[in-house]
Short mmCIF file of C-alpha atoms in Angstrom, two decimals:
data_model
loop_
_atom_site.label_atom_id
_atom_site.label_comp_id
_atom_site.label_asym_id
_atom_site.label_seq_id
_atom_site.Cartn_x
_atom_site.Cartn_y
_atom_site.Cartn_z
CA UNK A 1 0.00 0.00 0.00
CA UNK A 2 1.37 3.27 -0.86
CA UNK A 3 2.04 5.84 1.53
CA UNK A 4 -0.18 8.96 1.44
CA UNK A 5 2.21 12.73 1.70
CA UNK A 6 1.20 16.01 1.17
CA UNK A 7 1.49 14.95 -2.99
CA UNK A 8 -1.15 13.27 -2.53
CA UNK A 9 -4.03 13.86 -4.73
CA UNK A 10 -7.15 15.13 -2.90
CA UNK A 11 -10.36 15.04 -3.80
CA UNK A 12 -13.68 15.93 -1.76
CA UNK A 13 -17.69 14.57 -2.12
CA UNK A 14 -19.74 17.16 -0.68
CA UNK A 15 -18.83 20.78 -1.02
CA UNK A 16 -20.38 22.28 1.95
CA UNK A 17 -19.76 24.40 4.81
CA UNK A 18 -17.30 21.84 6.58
CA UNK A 19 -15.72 20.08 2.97
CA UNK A 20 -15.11 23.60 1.13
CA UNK A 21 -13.64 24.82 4.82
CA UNK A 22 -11.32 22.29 4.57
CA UNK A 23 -10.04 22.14 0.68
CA UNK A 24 -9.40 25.88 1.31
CA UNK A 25 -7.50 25.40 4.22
CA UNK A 26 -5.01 22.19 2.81
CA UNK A 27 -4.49 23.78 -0.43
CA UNK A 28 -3.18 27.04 1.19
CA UNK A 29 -0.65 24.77 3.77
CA UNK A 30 0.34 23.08 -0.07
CA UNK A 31 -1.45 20.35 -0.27
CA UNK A 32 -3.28 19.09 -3.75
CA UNK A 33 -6.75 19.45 -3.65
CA UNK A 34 -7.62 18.64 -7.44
CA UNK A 35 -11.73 17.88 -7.63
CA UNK A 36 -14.39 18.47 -5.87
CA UNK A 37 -18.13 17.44 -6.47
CA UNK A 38 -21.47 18.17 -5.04
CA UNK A 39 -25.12 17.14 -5.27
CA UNK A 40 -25.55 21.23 -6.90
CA UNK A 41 -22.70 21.79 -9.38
CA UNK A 42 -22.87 24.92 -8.51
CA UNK A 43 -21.43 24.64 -4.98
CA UNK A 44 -18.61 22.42 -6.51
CA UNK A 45 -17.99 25.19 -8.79
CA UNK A 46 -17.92 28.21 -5.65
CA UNK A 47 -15.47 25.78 -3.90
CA UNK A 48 -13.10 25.07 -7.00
CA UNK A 49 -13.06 28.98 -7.27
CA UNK A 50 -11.60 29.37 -4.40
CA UNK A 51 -8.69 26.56 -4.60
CA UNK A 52 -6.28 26.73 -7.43
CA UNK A 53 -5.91 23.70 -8.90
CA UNK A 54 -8.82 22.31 -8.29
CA UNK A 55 -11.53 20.99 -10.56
CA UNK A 56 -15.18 20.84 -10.31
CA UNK A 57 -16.91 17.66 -11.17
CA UNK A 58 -20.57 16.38 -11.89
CA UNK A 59 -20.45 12.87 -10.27
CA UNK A 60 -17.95 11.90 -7.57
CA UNK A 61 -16.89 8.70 -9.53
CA UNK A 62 -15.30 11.33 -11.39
CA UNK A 63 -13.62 12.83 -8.05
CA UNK A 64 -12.22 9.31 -7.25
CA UNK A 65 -10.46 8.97 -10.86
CA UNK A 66 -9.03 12.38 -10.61
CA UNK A 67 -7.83 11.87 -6.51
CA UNK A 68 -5.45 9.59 -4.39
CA UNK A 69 -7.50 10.75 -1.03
CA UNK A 70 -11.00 11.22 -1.37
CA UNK A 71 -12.90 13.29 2.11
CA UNK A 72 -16.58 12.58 1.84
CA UNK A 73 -17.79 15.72 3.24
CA UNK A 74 -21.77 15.02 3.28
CA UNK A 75 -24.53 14.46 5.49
CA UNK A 76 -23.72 11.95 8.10
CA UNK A 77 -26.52 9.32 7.07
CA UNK A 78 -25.21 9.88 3.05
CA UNK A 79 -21.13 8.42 3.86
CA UNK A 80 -21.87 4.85 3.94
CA UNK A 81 -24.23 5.22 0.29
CA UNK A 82 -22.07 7.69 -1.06
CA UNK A 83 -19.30 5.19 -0.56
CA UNK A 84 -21.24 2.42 -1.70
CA UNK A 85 -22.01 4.00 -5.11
CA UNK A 86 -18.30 4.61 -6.22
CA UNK A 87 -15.86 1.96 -7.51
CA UNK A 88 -12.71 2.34 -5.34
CA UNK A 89 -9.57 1.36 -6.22
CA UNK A 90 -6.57 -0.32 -3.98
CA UNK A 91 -4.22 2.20 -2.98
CA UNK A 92 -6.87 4.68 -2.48
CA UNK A 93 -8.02 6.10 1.17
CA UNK A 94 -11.31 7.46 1.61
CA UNK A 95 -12.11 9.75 4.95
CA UNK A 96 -15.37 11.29 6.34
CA UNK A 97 -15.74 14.02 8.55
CA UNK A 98 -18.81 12.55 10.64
CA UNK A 99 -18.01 13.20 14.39
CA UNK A 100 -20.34 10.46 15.69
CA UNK A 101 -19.66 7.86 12.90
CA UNK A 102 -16.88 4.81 12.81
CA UNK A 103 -14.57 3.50 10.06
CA UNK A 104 -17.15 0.58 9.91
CA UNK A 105 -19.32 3.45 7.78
CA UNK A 106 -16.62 3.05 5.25
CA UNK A 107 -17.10 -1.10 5.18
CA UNK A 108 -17.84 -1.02 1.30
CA UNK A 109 -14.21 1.13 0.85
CA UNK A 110 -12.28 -1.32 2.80
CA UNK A 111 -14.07 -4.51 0.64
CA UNK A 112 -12.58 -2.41 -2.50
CA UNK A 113 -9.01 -2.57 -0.96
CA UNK A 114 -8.49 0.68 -0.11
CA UNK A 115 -7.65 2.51 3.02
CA UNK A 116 -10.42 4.22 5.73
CA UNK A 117 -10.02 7.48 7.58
CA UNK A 118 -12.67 9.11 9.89
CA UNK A 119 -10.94 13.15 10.38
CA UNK A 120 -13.62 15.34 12.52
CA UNK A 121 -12.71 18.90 13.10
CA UNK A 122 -14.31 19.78 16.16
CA UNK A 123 -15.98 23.25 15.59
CA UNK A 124 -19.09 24.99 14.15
CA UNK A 125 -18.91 26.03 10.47
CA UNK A 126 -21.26 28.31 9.01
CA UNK A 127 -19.59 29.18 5.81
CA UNK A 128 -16.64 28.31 3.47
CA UNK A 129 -14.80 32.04 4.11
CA UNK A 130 -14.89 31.71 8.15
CA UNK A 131 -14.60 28.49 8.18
CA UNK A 132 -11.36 28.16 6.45
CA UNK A 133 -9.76 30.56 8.67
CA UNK A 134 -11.33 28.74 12.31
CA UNK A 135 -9.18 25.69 12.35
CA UNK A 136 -6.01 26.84 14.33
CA UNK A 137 -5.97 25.64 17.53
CA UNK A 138 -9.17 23.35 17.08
CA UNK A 139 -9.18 19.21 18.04
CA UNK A 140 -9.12 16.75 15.40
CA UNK A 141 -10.80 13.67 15.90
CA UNK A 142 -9.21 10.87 14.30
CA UNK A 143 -9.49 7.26 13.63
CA UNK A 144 -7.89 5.66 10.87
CA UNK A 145 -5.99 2.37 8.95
CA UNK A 146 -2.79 2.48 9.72
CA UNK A 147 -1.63 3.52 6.30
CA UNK A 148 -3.38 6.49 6.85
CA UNK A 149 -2.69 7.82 10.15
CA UNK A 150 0.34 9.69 9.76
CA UNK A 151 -1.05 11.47 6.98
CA UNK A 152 -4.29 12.35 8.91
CA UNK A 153 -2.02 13.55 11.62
CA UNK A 154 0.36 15.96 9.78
CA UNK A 155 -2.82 17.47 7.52
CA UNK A 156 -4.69 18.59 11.42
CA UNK A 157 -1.26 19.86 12.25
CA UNK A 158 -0.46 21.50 8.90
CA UNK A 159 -3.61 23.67 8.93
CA UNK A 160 -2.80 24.34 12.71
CA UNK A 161 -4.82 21.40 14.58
CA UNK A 162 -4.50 19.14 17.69
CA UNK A 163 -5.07 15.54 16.61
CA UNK A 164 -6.32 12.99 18.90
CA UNK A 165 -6.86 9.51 18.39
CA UNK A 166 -9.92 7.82 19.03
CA UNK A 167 -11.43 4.60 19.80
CA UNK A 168 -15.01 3.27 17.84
CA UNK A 169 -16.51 3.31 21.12
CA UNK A 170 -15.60 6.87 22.09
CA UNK A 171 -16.67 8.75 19.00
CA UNK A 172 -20.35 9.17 20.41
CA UNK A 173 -19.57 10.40 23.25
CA UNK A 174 -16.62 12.66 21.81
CA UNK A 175 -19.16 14.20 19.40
CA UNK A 176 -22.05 14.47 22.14
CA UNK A 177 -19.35 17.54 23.58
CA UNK A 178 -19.30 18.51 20.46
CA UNK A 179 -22.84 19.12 19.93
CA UNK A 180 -23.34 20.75 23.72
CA UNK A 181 -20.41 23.24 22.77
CA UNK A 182 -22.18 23.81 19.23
CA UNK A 183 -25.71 23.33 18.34
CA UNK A 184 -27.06 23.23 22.44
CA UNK A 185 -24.76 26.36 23.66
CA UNK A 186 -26.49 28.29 20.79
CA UNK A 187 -30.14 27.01 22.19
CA UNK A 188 -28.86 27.25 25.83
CA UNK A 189 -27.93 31.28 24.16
CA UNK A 190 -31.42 31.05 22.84
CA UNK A 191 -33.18 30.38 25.90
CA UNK A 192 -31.52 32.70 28.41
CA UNK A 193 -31.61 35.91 25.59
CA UNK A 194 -35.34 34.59 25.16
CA UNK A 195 -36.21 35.83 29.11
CA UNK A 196 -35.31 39.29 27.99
CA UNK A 197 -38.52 39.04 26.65
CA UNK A 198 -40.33 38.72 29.98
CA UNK A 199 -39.34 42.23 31.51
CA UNK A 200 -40.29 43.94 28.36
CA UNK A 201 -37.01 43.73 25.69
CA UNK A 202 -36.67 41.79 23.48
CA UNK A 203 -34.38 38.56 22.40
CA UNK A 204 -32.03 40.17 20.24
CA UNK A 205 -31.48 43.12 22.78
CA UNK A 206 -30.72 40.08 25.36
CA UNK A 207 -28.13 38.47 23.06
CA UNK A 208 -26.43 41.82 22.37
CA UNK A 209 -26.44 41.96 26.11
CA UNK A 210 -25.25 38.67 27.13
CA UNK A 211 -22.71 38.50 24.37
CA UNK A 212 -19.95 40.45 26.05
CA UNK A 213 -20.22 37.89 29.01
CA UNK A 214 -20.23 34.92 26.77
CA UNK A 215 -16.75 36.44 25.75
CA UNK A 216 -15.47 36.61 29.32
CA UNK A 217 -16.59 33.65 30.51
CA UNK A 218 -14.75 31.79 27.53
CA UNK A 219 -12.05 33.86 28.39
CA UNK A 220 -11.67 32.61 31.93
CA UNK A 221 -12.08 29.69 30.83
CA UNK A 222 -8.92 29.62 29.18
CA UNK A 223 -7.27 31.73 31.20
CA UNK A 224 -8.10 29.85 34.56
CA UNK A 225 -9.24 26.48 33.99
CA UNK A 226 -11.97 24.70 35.62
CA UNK A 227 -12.95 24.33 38.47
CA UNK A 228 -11.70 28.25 38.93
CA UNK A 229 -13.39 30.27 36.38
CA UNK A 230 -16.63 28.95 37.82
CA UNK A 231 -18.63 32.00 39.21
CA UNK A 232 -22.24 33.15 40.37
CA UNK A 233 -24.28 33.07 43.42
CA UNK A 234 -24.09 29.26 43.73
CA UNK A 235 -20.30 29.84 44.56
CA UNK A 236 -20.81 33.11 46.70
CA UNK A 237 -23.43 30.55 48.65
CA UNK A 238 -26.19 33.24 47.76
CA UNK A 239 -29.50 31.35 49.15
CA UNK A 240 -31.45 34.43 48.77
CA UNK A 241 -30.51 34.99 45.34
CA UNK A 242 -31.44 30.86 44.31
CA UNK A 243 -34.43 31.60 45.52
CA UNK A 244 -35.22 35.13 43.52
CA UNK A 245 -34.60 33.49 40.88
CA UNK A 246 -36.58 30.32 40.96
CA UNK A 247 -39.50 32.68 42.24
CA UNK A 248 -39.24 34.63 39.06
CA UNK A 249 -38.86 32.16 36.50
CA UNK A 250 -41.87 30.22 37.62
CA UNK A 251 -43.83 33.36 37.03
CA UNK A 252 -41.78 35.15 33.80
CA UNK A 253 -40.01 32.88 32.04
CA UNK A 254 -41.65 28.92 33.37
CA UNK A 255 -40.54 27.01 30.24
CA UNK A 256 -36.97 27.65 31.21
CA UNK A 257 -37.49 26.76 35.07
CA UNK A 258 -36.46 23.38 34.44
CA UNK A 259 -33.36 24.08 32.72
CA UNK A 260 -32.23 26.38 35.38
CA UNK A 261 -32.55 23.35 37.49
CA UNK A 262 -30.67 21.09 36.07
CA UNK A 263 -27.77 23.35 35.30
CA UNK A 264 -27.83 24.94 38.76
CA UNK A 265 -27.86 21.43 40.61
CA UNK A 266 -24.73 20.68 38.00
CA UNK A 267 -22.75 23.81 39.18
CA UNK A 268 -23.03 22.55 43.01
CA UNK A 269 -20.00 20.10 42.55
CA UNK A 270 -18.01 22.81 40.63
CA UNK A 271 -18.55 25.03 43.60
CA UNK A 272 -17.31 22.75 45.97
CA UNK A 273 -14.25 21.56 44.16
CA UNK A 274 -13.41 25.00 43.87
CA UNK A 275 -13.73 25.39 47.62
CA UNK A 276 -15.62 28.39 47.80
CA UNK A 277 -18.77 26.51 48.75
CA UNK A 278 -19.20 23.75 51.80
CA UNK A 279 -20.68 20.88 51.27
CA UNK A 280 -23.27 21.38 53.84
CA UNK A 281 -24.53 24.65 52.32
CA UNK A 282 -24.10 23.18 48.66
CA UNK A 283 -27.15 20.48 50.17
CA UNK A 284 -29.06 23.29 51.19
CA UNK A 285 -28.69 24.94 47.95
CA UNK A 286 -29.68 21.38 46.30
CA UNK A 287 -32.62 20.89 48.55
CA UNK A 288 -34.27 24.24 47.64
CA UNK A 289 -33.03 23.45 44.07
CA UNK A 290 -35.00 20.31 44.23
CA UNK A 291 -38.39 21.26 45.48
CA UNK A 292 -40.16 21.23 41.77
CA UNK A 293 -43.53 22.34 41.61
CA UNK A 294 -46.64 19.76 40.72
CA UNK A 295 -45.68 17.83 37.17
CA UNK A 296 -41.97 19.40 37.25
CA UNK A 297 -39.03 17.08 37.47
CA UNK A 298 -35.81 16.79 37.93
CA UNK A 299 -33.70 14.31 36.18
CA UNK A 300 -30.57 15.19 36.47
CA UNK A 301 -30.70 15.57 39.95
CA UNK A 302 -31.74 12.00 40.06
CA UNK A 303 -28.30 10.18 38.30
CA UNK A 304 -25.80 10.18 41.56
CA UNK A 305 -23.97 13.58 40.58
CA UNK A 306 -23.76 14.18 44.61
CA UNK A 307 -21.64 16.66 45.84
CA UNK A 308 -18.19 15.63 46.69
CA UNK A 309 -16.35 14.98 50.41
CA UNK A 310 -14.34 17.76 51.06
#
């Protein structure tokens, strides 16, 4: 099996937010991105135009002919039909970008003799232009043949990436953080901007508000670590305050009662590790936490996350 270098031919299925991100990223590091298809030849074309070199093509048997290493950049659920519906040859290596999937999607490339590669950049793309620039300091998830591991490796560090190597059975799990940091942080954004609406503004006025603090809090973050960037009243044992707030949400804002909850009861352990709250208060915090009104539950409260022995 030959071994796959920065000469390497590459080719990508699925010309997207995540697949045109990365073609425009390896060809400016120097690697040889030479086709790239899509379901719309149109967004193969708006890729190609961006990447010297590189080709756009109708059908991505055509991308396989023309590349060494084909990335099949498409909808999770599409890898493992896309794959199916080309004719591979050996020597080839084919890699998806799914963050929950396996190599096992990739089962039809591996009957054809050629090499499987799963290469998952963990961040949120929203277009080709920012997306191409987002990938320093970002994780990449990868599992791979062996052929194709060094290659894998060098491309995440080439374009300024931390590769990591992970196991089948970790890949959910991996990509559930993922989706908490990405799609969930933006809801969790959603919700708390959303009770701006229930003292007379309005949801955009709360995100322009809360915004700023999303900033610092990322910033402590990396500056400090956890458990010590952890803040709020929970920490500054603030019983008074709990209570405000659950008083008010049940009248203003009752849809996002629950989630208060559940991420309050989660910041009790935080606040002890950090040692600015003692246990004993931290179960006084997590008693009034847990006092839901008629039909409301709790169920994170309910899976053993106790608070820990100082």
């Amino acid at each position: 099996m030959p071994a796959f270098d920065r000469d390497s031919r590459i080719g990508f299925i699925g010309a997207g937010a995540v697949g045109g991100s990365l073609a425009v990223a390896l060809s400016r590091k120097g690697y040889r991105v030479v086709a790239v298809s899509s379901r719309s030849l149109s967004s193969a074309e708006s890729v190609a135009g961006r990447v010297v070199g590189c080709e756009p093509r109708e059908t991505g048997q055509e991308v396989l002919d023309a590349a060494d290493v084909v990335f099949l950049t498409t909808p999770d659920d599409a890898i493992r039909p896309v794959a199916s519906s080309v004719s591979w040859r050996p020597g080839q290596a084919a890699v998806h970008c799914s963050g929950a999937g396996s190599l096992d999607v990739l089962d039809p490339v591996a009957e054809q003799r050629a090499a499987r590669g799963a290469f998952h950049p963990l961040q949120q793309f929203s277009d080709i232009d920012n997306g191409s620039k987002s990938f320093p300091g970002i994780t990449f998830a990868i599992e791979a043949d062996q052929q194709l591991r060094g290659f894998l490796e060098e491309a995440a560090r080439s374009i300024g990436g931390n590769p990591v190597f992970l196991r089948p059975e970790d890949k959910p799990l991996y990509h559930i953080t993922g989706v908490m940091m990405g799609n969930l942080l933006s809801t969790f954004v959603a919700s708390a901007a959303g009770v701006w609406d229930a003292f007379g503004m309005t949801r955009a006025q709360g995100l322009d508000a809360l915004l700023p603090m999303m900033r610092q809090v990322a910033a402590n973050l990396e500056a400090m670590g956890l458990p010590s960037a952890v803040s709020g009243p929970y920490v500054r044992s603030d019983i008074g305050t709990v209570r405000k707030h659950l008083a008010a949400l049940e009248v203003g804002a009752p849809d996002v009662l629950p989630l208060y909850r559940e991420l309050a009861l989660l910041s009790l352990p935080l606040a002890v590790e950090k040692g600015a709250l003692s246990r004993e208060r931290a179960e006084e915090i997590r008693a009034i936490l847990e006092e839901p009104k008629a039909g409301e539950g709790s169920s994170l409260s309910s899976t053993g996350d106790t608070i820990p022995e100082e």
